[in-house]
PDB file of C-alpha atoms in Angstrom:
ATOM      1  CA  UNK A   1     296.706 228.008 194.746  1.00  0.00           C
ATOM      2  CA  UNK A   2     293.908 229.526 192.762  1.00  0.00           C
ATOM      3  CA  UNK A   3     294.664 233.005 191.603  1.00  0.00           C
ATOM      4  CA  UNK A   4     292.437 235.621 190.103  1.00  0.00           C
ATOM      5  CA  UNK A   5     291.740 236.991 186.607  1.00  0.00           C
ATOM      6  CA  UNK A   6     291.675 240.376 186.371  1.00  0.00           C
ATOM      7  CA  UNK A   7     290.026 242.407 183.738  1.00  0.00           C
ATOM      8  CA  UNK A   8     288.274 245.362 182.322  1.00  0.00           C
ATOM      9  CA  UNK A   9     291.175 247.563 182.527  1.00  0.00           C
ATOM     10  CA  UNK A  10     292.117 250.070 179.694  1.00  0.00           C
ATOM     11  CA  UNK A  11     292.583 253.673 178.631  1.00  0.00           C
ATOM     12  CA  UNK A  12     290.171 256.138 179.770  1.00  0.00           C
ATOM     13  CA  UNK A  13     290.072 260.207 179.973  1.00  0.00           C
ATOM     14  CA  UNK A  14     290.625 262.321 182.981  1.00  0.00           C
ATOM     15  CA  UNK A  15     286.708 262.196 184.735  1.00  0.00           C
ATOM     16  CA  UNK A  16     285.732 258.908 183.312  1.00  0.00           C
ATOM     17  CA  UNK A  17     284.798 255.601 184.599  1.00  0.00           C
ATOM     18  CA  UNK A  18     285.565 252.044 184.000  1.00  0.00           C
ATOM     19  CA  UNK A  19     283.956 248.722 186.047  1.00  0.00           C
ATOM     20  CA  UNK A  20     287.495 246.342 186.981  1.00  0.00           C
ATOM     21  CA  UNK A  21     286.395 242.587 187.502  1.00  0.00           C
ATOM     22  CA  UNK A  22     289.077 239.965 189.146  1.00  0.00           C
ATOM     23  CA  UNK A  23     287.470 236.276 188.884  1.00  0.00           C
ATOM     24  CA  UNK A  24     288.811 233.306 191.101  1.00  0.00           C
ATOM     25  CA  UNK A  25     288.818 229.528 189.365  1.00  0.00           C
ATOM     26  CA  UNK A  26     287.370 228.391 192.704  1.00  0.00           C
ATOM     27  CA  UNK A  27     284.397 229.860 195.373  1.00  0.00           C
ATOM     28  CA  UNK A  28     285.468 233.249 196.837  1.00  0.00           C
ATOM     29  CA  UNK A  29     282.962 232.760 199.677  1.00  0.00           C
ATOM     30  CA  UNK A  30     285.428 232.341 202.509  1.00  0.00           C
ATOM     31  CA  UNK A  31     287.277 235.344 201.608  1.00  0.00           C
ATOM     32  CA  UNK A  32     287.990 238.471 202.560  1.00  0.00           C
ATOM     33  CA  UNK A  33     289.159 240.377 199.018  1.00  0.00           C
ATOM     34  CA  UNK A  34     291.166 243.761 198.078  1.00  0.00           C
ATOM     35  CA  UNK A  35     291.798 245.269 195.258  1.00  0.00           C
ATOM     36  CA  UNK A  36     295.418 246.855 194.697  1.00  0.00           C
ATOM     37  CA  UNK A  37     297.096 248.936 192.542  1.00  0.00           C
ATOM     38  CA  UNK A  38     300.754 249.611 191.729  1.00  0.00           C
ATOM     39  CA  UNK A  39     301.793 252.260 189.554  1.00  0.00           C
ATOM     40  CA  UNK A  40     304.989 252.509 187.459  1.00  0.00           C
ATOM     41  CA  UNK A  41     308.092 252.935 189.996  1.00  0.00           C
ATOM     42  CA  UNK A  42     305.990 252.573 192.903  1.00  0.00           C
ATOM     43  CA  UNK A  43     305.230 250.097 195.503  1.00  0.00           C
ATOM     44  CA  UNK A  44     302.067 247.948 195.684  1.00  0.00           C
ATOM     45  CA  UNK A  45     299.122 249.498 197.373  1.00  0.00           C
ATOM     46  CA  UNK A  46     296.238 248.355 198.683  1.00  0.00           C
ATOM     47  CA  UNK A  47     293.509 250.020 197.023  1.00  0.00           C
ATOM     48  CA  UNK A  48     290.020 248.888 199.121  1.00  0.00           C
ATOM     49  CA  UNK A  49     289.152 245.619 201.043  1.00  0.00           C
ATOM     50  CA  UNK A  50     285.420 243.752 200.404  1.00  0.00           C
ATOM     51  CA  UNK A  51     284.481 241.623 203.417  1.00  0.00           C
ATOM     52  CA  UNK A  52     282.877 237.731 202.826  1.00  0.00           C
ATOM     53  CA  UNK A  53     279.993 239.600 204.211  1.00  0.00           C
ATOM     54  CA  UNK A  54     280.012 242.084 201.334  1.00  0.00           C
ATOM     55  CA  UNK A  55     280.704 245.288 203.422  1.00  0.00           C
ATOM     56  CA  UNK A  56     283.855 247.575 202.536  1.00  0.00           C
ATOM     57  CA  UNK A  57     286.604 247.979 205.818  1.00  0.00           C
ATOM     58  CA  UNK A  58     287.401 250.917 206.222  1.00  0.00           C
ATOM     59  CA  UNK A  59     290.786 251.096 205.511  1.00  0.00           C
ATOM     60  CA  UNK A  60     292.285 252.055 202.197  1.00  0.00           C
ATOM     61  CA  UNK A  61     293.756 254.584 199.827  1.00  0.00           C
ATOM     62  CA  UNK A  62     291.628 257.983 201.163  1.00  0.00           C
ATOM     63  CA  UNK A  63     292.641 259.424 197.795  1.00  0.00           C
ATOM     64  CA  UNK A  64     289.588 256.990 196.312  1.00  0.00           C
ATOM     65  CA  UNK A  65     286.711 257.035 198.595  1.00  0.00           C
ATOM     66  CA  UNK A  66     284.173 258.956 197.108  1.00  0.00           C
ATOM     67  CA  UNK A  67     285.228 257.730 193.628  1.00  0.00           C
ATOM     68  CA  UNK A  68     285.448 253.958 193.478  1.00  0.00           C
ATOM     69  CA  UNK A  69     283.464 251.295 195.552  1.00  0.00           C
ATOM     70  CA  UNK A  70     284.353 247.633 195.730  1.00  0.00           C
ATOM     71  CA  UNK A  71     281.250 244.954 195.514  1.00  0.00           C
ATOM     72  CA  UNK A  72     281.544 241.144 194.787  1.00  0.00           C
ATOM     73  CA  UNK A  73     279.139 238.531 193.183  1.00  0.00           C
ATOM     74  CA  UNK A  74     279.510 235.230 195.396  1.00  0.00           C
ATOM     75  CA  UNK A  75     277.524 233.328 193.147  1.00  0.00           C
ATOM     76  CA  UNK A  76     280.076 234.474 189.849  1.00  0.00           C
ATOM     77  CA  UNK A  77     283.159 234.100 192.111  1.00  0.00           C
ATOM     78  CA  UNK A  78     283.963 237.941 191.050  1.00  0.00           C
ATOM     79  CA  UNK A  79     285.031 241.007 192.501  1.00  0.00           C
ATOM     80  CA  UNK A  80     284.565 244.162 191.216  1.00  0.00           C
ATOM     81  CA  UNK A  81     285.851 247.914 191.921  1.00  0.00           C
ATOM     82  CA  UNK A  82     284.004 250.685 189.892  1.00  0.00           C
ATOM     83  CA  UNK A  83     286.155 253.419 189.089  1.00  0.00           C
ATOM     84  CA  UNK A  84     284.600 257.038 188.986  1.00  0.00           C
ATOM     85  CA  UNK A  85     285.650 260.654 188.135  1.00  0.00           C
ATOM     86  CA  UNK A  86     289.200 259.210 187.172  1.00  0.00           C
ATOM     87  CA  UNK A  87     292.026 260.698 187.271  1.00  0.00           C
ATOM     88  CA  UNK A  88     295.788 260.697 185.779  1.00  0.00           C
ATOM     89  CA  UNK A  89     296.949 259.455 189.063  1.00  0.00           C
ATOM     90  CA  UNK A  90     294.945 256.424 188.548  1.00  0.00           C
ATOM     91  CA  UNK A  91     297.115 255.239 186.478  1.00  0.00           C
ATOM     92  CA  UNK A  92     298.470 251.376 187.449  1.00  0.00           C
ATOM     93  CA  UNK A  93     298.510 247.834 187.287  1.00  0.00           C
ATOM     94  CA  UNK A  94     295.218 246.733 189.182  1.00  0.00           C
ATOM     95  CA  UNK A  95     295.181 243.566 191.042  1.00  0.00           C
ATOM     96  CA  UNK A  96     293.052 241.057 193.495  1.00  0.00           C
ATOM     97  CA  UNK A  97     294.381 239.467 196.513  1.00  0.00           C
ATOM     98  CA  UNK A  98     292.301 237.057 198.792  1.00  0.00           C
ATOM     99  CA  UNK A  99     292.604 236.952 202.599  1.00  0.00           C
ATOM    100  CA  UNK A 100     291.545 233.810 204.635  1.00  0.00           C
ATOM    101  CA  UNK A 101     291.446 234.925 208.165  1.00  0.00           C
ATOM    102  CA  UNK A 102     294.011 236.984 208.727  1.00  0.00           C
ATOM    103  CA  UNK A 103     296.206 235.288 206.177  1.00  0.00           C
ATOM    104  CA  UNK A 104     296.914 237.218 202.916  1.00  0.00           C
ATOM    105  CA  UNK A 105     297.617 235.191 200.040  1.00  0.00           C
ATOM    106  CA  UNK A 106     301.011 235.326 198.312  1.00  0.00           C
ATOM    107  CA  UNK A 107     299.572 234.919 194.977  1.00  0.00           C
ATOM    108  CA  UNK A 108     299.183 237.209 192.034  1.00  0.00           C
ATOM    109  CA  UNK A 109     297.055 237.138 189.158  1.00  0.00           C
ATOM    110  CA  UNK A 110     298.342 239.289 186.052  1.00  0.00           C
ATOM    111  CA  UNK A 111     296.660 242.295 186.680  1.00  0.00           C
ATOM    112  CA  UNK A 112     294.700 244.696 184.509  1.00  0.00           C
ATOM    113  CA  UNK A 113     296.016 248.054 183.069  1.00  0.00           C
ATOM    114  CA  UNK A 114     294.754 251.388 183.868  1.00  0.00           C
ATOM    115  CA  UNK A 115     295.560 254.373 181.867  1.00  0.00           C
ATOM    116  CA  UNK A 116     294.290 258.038 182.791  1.00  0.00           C
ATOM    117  CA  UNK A 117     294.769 260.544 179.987  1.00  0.00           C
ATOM    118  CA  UNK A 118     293.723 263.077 177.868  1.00  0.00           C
TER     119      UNK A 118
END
C-alpha cells in the first residue's frame, strides 16, 4: 500500500504556527483523510478528519478547534493541517491516515515532529 509523507514539522514557540503537509505516492481522491498525533508515552490520537469532498467531520480532538484546520489539494495528492496559537501540549509525532469507506488503513508513514517550547 501507498503510505504518506509527512512533513513540515519542527520546533516552534508557545503561540506560533506551523503548516504540516502529508503527501500520498498515488491520487488521494477517493479518500477520506485524518491527521493524528501521538505524543511521547501516549496513545495515538486522531487529531481532525478531511472528507474527499473537502469538508472537516466533526469529530476530533476539541482541544484544537479553533486553532488548527485541515484542507487538502486533490490535484498535489496533499493534505495539510495548519497549526495556530500553539501550544506545549502540541507537542507529538504528527501523522496521515487514509480511509476508503469505512475502512481505515493500517499503514503509517514516518511522521513529522512537533515541538512546543519556549
Amino acid at each position: 500500500q501507498a503510505q504518506f509523507v509527512e512533513s513540515g514539522g519542527g520546533l516552534v514557540q508557545p503561540g506560533g504556527s506551523l503548516r504540516l503537509s502529508c503527501t500520498l505516492s498515488e491520487s488521494i481522491n477517493k479518500y477520506d483523510v485524518a491527521w493524528y498525533r501521538q505524543a511521547p508515552g501516549k496513545q495515538r490520537e486522531l487529531v481532525l478528519v478531511i472528507s474527499i469532498g473537502g469538508s472537516t467531520y466533526p469529530y476530533g480532538l476539541d482541544s484544537v478547534k479553533g486553532r488548527f484546520a485541515i484542507s487538502r489539494d486533490n490535484a498535489k495528492n496533499t493534505v495539510y493541517l495548519q497549526m495556530n496559537n500553539l501550544k506545549p501540549e502540541d507537542t507529538a509525532v504528527y501523522y496521515c491516515r487514509k480511509r476508503w469507506g469505512s475502512v481505515w488503513s493500517d499503514v503509517w508513514g514516518q511522521g513529522t515532529q512537533v515541538t512546543v517550547s519556549s
